[in-house]
Short mmCIF file of C-alpha atoms in Angstrom, two decimals:
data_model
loop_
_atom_site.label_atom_id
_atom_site.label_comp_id
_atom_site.label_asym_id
_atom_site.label_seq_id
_atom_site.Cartn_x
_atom_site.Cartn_y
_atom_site.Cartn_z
CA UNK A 23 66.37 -106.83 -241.09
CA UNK A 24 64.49 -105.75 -237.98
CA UNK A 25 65.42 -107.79 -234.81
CA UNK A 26 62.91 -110.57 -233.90
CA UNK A 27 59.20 -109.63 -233.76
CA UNK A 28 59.92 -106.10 -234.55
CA UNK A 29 58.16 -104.39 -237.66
CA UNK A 30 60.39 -103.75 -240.75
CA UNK A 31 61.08 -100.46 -242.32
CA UNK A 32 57.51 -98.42 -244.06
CA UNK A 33 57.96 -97.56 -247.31
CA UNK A 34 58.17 -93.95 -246.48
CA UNK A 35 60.93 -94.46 -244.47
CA UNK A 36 62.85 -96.49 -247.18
CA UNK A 37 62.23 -93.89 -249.76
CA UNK A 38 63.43 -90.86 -247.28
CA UNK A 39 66.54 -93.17 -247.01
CA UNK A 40 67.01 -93.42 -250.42
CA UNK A 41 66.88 -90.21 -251.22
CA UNK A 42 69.59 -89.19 -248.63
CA UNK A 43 72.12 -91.98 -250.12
CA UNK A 44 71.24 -90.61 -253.23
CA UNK A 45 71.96 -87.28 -252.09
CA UNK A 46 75.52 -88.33 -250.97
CA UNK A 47 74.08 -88.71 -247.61
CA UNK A 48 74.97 -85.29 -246.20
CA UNK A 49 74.71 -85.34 -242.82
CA UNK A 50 75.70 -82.13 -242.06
CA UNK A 51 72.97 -80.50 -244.19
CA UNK A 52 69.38 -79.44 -242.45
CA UNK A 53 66.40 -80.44 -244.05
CA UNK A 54 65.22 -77.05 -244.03
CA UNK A 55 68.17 -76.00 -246.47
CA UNK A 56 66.64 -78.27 -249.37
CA UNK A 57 64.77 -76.51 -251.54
CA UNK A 58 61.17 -76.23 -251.09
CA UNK A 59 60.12 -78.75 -253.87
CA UNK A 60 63.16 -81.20 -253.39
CA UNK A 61 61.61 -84.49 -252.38
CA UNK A 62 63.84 -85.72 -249.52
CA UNK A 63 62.48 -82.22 -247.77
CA UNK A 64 58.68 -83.40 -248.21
CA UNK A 65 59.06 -86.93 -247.05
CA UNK A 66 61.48 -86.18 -244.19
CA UNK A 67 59.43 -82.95 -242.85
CA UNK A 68 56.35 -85.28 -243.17
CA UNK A 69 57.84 -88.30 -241.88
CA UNK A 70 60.11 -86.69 -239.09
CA UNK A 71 58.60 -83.36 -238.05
CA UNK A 72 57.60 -82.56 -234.80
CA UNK A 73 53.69 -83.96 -233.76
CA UNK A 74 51.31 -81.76 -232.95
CA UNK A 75 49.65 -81.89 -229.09
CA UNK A 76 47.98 -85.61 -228.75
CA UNK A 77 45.81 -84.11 -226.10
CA UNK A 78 44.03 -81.22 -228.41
CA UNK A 79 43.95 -83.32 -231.40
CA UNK A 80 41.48 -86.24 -230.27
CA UNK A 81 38.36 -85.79 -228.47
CA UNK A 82 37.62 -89.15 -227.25
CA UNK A 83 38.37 -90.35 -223.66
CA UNK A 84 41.02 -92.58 -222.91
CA UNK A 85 40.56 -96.00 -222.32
CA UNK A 86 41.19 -97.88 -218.92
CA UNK A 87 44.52 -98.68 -218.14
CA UNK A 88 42.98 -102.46 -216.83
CA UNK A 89 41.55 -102.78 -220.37
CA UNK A 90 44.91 -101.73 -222.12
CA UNK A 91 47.05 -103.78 -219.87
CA UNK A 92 45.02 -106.79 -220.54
CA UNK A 93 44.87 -106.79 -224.22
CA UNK A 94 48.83 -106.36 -224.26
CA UNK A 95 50.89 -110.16 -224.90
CA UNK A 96 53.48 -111.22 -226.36
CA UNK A 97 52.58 -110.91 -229.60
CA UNK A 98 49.93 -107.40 -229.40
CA UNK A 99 51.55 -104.67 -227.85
CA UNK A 100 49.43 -101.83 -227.01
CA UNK A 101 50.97 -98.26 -226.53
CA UNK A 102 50.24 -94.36 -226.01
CA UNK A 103 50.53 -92.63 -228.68
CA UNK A 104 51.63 -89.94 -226.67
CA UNK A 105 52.10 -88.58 -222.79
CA UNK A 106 48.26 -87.35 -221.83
CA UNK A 107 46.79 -88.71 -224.84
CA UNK A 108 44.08 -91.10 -225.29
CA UNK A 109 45.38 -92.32 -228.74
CA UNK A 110 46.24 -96.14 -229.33
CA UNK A 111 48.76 -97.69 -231.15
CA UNK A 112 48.95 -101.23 -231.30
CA UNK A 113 51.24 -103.83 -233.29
CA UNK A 114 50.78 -107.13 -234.07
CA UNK A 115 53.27 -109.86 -234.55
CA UNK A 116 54.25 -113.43 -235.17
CA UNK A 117 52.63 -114.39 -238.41
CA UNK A 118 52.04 -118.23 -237.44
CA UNK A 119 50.09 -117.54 -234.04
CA UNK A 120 48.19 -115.02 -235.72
CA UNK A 121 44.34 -115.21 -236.14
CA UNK A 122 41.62 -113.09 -236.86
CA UNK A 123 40.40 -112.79 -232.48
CA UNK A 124 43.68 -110.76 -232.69
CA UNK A 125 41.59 -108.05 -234.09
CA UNK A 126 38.08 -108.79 -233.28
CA UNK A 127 39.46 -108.33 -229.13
CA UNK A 128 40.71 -105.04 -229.77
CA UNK A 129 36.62 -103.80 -230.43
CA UNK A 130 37.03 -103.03 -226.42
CA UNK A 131 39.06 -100.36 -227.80
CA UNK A 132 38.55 -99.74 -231.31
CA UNK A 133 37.29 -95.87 -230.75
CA UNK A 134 41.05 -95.18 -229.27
CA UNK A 135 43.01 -97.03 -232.10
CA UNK A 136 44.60 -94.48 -234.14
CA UNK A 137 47.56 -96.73 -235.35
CA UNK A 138 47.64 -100.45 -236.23
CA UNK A 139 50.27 -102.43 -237.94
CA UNK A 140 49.77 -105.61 -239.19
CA UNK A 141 52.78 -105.99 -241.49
CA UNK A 142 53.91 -109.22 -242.81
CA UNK A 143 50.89 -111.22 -240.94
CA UNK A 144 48.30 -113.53 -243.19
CA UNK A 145 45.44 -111.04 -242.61
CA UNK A 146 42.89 -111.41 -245.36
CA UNK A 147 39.93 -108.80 -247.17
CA UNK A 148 37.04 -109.97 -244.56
CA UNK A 149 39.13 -108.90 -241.54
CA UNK A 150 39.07 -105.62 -242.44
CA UNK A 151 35.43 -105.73 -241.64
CA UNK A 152 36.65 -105.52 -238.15
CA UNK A 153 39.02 -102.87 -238.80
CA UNK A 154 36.19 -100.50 -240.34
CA UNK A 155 35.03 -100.26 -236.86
CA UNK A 156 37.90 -98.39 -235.58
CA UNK A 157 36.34 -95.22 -236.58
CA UNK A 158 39.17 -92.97 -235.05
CA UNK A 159 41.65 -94.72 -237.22
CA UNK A 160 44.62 -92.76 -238.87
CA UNK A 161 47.43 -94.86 -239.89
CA UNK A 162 46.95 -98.63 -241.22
CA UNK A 163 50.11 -100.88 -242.03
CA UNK A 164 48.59 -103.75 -244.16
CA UNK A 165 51.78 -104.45 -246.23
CA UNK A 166 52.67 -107.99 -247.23
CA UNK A 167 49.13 -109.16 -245.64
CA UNK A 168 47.42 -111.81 -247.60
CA UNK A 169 44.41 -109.58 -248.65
CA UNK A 170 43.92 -109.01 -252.50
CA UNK A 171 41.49 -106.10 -252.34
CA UNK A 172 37.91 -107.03 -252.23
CA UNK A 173 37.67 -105.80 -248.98
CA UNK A 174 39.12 -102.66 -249.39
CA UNK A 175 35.47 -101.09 -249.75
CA UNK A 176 35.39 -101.41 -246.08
CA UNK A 177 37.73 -98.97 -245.17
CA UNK A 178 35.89 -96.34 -247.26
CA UNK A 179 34.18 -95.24 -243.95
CA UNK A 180 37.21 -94.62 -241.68
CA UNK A 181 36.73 -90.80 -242.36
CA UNK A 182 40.02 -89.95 -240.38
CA UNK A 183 42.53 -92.61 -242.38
CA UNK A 184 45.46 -90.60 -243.90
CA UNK A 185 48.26 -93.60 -243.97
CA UNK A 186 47.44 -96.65 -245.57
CA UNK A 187 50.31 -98.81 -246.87
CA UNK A 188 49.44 -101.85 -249.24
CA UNK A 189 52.80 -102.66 -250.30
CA UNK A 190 53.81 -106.48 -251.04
CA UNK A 191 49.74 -107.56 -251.64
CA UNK A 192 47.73 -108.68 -254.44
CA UNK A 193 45.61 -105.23 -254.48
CA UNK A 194 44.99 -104.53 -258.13
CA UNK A 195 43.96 -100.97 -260.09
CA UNK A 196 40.54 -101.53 -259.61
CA UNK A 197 40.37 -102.30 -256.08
CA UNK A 198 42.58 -99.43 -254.87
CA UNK A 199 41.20 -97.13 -257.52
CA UNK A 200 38.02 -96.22 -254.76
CA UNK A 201 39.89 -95.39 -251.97
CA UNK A 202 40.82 -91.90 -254.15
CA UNK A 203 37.34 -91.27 -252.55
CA UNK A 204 38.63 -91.18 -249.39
CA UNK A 205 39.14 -87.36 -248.24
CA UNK A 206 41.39 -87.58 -245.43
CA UNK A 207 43.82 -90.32 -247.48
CA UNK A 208 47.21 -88.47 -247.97
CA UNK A 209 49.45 -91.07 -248.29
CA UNK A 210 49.10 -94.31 -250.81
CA UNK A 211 52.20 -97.11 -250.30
CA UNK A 212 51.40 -99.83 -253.46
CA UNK A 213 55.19 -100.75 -254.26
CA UNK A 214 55.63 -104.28 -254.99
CA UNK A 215 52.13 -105.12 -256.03
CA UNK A 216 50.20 -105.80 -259.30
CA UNK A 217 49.46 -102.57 -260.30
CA UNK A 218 51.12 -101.91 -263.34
CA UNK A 219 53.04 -98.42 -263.77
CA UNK A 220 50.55 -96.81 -266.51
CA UNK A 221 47.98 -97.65 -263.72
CA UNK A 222 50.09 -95.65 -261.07
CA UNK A 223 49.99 -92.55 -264.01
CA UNK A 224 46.27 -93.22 -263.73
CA UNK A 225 45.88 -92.98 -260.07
CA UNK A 226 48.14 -89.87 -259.46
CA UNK A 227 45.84 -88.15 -261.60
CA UNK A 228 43.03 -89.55 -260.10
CA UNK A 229 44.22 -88.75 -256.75
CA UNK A 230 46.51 -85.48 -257.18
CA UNK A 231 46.11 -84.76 -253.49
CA UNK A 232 47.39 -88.66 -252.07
CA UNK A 233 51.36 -88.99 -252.09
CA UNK A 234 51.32 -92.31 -253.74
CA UNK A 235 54.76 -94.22 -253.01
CA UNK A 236 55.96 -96.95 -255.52
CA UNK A 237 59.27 -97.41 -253.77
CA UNK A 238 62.74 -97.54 -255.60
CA UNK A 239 63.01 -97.42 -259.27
CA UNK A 240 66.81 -99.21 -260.28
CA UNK A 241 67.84 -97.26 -263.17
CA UNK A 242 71.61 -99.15 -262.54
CA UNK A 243 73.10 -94.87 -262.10
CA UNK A 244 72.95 -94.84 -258.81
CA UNK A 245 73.86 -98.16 -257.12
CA UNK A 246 73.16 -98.78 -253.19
CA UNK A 247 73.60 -101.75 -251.03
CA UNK A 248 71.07 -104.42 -251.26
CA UNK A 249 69.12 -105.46 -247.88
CA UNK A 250 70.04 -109.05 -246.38
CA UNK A 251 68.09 -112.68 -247.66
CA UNK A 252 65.49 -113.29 -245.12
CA UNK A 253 64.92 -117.31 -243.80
CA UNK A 254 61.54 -118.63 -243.39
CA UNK A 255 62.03 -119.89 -239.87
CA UNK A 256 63.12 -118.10 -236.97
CA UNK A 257 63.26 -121.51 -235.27
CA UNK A 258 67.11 -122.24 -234.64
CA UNK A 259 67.31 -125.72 -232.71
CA UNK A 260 65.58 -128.80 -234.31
CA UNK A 261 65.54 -132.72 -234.08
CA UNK A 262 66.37 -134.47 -237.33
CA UNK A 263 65.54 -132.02 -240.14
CA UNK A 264 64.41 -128.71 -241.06
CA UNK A 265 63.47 -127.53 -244.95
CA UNK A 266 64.95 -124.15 -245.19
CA UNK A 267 64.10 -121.14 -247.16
CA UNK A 268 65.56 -118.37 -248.45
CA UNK A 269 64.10 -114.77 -249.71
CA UNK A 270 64.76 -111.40 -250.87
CA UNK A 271 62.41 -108.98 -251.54
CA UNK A 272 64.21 -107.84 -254.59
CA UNK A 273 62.99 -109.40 -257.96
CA UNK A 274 66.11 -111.02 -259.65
CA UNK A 275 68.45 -111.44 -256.74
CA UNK A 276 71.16 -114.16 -256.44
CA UNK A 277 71.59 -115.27 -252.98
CA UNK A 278 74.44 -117.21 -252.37
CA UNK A 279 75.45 -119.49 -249.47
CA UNK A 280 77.55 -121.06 -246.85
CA UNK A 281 77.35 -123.55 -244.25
CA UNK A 282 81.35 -124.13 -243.44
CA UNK A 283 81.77 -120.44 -241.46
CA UNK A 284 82.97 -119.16 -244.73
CA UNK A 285 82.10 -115.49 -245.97
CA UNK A 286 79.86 -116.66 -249.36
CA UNK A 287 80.44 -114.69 -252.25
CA UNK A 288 79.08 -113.93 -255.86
CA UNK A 289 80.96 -116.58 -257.84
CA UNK A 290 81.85 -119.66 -256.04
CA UNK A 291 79.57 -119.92 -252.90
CA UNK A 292 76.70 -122.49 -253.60
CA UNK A 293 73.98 -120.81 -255.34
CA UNK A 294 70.79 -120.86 -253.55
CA UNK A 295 67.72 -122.44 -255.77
CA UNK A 296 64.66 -123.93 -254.18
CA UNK A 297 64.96 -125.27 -250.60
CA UNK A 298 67.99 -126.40 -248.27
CA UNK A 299 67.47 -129.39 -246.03
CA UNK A 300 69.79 -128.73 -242.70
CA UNK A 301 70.62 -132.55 -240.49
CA UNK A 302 72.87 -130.81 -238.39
CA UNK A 303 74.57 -128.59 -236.72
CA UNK A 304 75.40 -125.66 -239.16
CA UNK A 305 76.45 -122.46 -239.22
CA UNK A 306 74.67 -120.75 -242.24
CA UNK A 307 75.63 -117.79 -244.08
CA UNK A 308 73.91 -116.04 -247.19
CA UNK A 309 74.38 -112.89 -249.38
CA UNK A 310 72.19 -111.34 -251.99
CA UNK A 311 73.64 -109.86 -254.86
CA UNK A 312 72.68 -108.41 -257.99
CA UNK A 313 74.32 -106.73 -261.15
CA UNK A 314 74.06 -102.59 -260.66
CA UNK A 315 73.91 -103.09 -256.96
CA UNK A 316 76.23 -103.47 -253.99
CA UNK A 317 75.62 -106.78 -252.31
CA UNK A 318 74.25 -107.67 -249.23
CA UNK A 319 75.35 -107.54 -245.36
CA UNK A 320 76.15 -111.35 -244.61
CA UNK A 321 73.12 -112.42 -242.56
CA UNK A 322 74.30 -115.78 -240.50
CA UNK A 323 72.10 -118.16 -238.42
CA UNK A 324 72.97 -120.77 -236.25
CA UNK A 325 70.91 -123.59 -236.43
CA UNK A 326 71.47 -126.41 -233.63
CA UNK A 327 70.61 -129.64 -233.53
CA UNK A 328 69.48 -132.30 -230.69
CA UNK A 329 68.68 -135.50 -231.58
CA UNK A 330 67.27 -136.73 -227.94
CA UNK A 331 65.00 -135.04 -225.40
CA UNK A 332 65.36 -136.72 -221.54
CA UNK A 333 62.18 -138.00 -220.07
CA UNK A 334 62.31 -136.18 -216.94
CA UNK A 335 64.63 -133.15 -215.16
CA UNK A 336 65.17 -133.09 -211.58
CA UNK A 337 67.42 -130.20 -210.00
CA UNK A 338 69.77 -131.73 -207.44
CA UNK A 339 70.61 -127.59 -206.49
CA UNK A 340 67.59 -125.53 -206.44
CA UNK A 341 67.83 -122.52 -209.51
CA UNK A 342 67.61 -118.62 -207.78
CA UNK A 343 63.47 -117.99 -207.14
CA UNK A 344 63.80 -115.01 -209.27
CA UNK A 345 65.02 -117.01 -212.25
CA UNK A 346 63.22 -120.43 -212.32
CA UNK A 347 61.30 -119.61 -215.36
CA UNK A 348 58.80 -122.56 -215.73
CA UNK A 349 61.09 -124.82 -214.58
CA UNK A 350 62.98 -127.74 -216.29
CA UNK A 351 61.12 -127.84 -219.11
CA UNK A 352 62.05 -124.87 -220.95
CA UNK A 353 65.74 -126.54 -220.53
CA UNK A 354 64.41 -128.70 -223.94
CA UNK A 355 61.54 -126.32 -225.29
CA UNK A 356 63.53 -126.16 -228.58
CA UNK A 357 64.26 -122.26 -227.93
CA UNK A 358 66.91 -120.39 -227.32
CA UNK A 359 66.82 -116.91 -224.49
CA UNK A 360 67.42 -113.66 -225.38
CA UNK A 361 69.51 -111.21 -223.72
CA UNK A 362 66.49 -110.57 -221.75
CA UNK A 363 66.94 -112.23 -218.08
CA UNK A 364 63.75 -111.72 -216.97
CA UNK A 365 61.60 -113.09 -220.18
CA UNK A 366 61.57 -116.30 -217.95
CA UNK A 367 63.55 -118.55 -220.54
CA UNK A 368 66.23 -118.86 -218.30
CA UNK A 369 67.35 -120.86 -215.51
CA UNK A 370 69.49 -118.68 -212.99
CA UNK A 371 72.05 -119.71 -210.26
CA UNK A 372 73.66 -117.26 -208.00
CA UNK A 373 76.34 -120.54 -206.45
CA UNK A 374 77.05 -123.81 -207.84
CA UNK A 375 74.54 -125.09 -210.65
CA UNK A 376 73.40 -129.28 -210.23
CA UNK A 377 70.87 -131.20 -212.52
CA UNK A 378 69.97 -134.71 -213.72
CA UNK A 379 68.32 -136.25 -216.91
CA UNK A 380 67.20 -139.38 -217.27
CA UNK A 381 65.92 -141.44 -220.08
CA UNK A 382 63.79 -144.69 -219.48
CA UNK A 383 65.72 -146.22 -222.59
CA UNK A 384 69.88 -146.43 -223.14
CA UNK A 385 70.67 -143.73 -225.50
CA UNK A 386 73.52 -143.67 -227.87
CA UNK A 387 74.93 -140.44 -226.88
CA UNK A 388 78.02 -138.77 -227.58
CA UNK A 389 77.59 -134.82 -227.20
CA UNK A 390 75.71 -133.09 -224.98
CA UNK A 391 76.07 -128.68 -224.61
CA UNK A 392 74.26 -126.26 -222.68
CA UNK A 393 73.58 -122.91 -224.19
CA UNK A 394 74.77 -120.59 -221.58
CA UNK A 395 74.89 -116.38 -221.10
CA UNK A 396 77.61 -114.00 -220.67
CA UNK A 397 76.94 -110.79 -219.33
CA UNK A 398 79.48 -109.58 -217.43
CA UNK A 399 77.86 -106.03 -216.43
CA UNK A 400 75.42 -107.96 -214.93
CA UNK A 401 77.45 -110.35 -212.86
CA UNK A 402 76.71 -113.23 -215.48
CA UNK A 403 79.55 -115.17 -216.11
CA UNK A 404 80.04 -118.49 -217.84
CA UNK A 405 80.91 -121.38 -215.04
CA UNK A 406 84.84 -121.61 -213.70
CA UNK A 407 83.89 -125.33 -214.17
CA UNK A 408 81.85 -127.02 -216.32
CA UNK A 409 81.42 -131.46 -215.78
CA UNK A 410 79.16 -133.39 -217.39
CA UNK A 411 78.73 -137.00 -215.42
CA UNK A 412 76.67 -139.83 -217.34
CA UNK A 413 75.71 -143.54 -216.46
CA UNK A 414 73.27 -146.34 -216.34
CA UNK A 415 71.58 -145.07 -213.42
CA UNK A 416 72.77 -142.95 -210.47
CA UNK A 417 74.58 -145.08 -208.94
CA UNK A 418 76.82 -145.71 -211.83
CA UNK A 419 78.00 -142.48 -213.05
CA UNK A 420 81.12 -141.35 -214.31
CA UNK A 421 82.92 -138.31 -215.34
CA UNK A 422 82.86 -137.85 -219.16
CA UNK A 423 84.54 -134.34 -219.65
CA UNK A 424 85.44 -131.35 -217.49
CA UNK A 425 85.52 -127.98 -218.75
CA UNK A 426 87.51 -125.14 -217.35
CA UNK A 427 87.27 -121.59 -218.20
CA UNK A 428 89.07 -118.72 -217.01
CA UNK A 429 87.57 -115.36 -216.00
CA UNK A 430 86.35 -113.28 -218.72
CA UNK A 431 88.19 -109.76 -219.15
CA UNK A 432 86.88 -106.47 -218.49
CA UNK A 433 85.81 -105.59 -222.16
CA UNK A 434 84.20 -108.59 -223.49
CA UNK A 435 81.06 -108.37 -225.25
CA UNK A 436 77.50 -109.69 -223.80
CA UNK A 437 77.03 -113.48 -225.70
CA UNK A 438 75.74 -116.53 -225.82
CA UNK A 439 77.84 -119.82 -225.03
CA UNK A 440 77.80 -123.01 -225.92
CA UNK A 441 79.34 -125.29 -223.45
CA UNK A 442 79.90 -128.59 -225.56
CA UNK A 443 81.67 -131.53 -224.62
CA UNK A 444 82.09 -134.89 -227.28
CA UNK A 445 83.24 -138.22 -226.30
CA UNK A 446 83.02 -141.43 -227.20
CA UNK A 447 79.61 -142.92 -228.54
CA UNK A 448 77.61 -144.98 -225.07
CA UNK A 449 75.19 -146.17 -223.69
CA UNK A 450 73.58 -143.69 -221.15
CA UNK A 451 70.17 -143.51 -219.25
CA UNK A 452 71.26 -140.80 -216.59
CA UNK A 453 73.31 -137.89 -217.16
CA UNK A 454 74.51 -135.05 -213.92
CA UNK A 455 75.20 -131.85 -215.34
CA UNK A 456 77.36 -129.38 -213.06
CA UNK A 457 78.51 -125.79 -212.88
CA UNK A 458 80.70 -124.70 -210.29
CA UNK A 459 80.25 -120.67 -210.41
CA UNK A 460 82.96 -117.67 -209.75
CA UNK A 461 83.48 -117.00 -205.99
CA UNK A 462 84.13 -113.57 -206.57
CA UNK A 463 84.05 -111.31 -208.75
CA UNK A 464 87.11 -109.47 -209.90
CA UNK A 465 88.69 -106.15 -208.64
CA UNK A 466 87.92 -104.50 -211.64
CA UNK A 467 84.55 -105.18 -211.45
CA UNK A 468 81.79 -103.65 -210.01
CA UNK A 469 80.31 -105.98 -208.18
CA UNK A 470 83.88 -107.12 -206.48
CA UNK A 471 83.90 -110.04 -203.93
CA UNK A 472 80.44 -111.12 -205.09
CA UNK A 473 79.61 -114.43 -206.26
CA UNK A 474 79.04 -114.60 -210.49
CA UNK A 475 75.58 -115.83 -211.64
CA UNK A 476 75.67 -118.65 -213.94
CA UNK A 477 72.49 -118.66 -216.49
CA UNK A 478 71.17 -121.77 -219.00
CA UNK A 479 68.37 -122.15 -221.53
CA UNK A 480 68.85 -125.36 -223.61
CA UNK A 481 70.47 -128.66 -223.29
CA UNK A 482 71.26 -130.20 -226.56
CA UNK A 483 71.92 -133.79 -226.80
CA UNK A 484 73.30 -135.79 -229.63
#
């Protein structure tokens, strides 16, 4: 899978993978020493040749760098094609923010669009209305979109479209069978969809000059591992429940389960069926397997849960400037940083780290963790002590745990840490969370004799 909010595999660049495995995956062998004919040598010259110069192929002027900058979010990223070039690319993400003003803004640019990828978002057949507009438009990524065809007459006008890639839709024979019309069309991606395989035959010959790719046919002779079970949430932290789903894109698959910290396999791990309910704290782990193929990668998620948000946050030591994000609410947004410091979902501390909850009613409380970063290139370190105070009020606190941890080696690996302490279920309306930072910096580090940064994002509580 690709990490969060980035666009999966194309079909073209499954099938040129393919095709190498299938080929023993020689990775000493040039593509120009395939034959001429052999089709690993198409697709891959096609796919990863050299492009031609951006700045003599289009001859439409660029638009303003205010315009692109302000059409660019979170969830729309709009790039150069290419140094000097006035072609766009953009990508869209985050299927349940999207809506159709996603497209209808980009009209501001529409004559520089020459790449858009929509993948896996609910676009439907009257959006592409909008999309017809973009009259310098190349390449189009509408795979596993909600459209079914209908509107597919309204790309017929997009003279310079050579990519389009269906894949994963309801498009049917007689809705794709009019874009053989289209000139410029060179390349057809319609694996997973209705089309049956006699209509494919029909098409090729309709359209003997568009590369049509149905994707991998299993004829159980040449086995290769299957891609990981994908979840239907992203979401990993949660308050009583959360329905769970799991999918492969693979007709036929078994996906099998875990939620102990076990490694699931084919024959005694829980099978998966319709929908898992997680009400708590679980480590999941699932595998997809099927007979003539290898199985899966394990693909684990952490889901966390916290049962109680406070009613206010007030820092009793004030967080760096430079890494106050919004301030003590993202502490219990529900969502968990990156390894991205500056995406302002974390609360940075360059000394000692000092913050209070309260809650207007008692609470019957017996865990509370912080999610915490270690990244010791950077100077982040976990805390040299970790205490966790909790009371009535402030005036009647006391100690319920101290944590101390010693100083990370040299070679540890950037992660994410959960400092967790458990006690005895009480009463508590006011809780003081401290971190007591590193000094200095080791020897062997880079930064030696500087004081460690401590970083947090969430505060469960249980």
């Amino acid at each position: 899978m690709p990490p969060k909010g980035k666009p999966e595999l194309t079909a073209t660049e499954i099938a040129v993978l393919t095709l190498l495995i299938k080929g023993n995956a020689q990775l000493d062998k040039k593509v120009i020493d395939l034959p001429q004919q052999d089709s690993l040598r198409i697709l891959a010259s096609t796919t990863l040749g050299p492009s031609p110069s951006m700045a003599q192929q289009y001859d439409f002027a660029a638009a303003s760098e205010a315009t692109v900058k302000k059409l660019n979010n979170d969830y729309r990223v709009i790039s150069i094609l290419d140094k000097g070039s006035p072609a766009l690319s953009v990508n869209i993400y985050n299927k349940t923010i999207y809506k159709p003003e996603a497209l209808k803004e980009l009209t501001e640019i529409k004559r520089q669009i020459v790449s858009l990828n929509l993948n896996g978002l609910p676009v439907q057949d009257e959006e592409l209305k909008t999309i017809s507009t973009f009259e310098n438009l190349r390449k189009l990524n509408l795979n596993f979109t909600a459209i079914k065809g209908d509107g597919l007459k309204h790309l017929l006008p997009l003279k310079q479209l050579n990519t389009l890639s269906l894949s994963g839709t309801a498009v049917n024979f007689n809705t794709v069978k009019q874009l053989v019309a289209m000139k410029n069309l060179k390349e057809l991606s319609l694996w997973r969809t209705d089309i049956k395989e006699n209509e494919i035959g029909q098409l090729k010959q309709l359209a003997k000059g568009i590369r049509i790719i149905t994707g991998f046919k299993d004829d159980g002779k040449s086995p290769i591992k299957l891609n990981q079970p994908h979840l239907s949430t992203t979401v990993s932290i949660f308050k009583n429940r959360i329905p769970l789903q799991i999918k492969h894109p693979i007709n036929g698959v078994e996906i099998r389960y875990t939620t102990d910290g076990t490694e699931p396999d084919s024959l005694k791990s829980p099978l998966y069926d319709k929908e898992i309910e997680i009400k708590e704290s679980v480590t999941l782990k699932t595998k997809a397997y099927k007979t003539g193929w290898y199985g899966s990668d394990v693909l684990t998620f952490n889901f966390y849960q916290s049962r109680y948000s406070p009613d206010s946050i007030a820092f009793i030591v004030a967080p760096s400037e430079k890494y106050k994000g919004d301030g003590p609410k993202i502490l219990t947004d529900l969502q968990l940083g990156s390894f991205d410091i500056q995406n302002g979902k974390w609360i940075g501390y360059n000394e000692n780290m000092a913050l209070m909850l309260f809650f207007k009613e008692q609470l019957p409380l017996k865990s509370i963790s912080v999610n915490m970063m270690k990244k010791i290139q950077t100077h982040i370190l976990p805390p040299q002590e970790f205490e966790v105070w909790g009371g009535t009020n402030e005036k009647n606190m006391r100690l319920l745990q101290r944590v101390k941890n010693p100083m990370p080696q040299k070679d540890e690996a950037d992660a994410f840490i959960k400092m967790e302490v458990k006690f005895k279920s009480q009463s508590i309306s006011c809780i003081k969370i401290v971190g007591k930072n590193f000094k200095k910096l080791p020897e062997w580090h880079a930064g030696k004799g500087q004081p460690a940064w401590i970083f947090m994002d969430e505060i469960l509580l249980n």
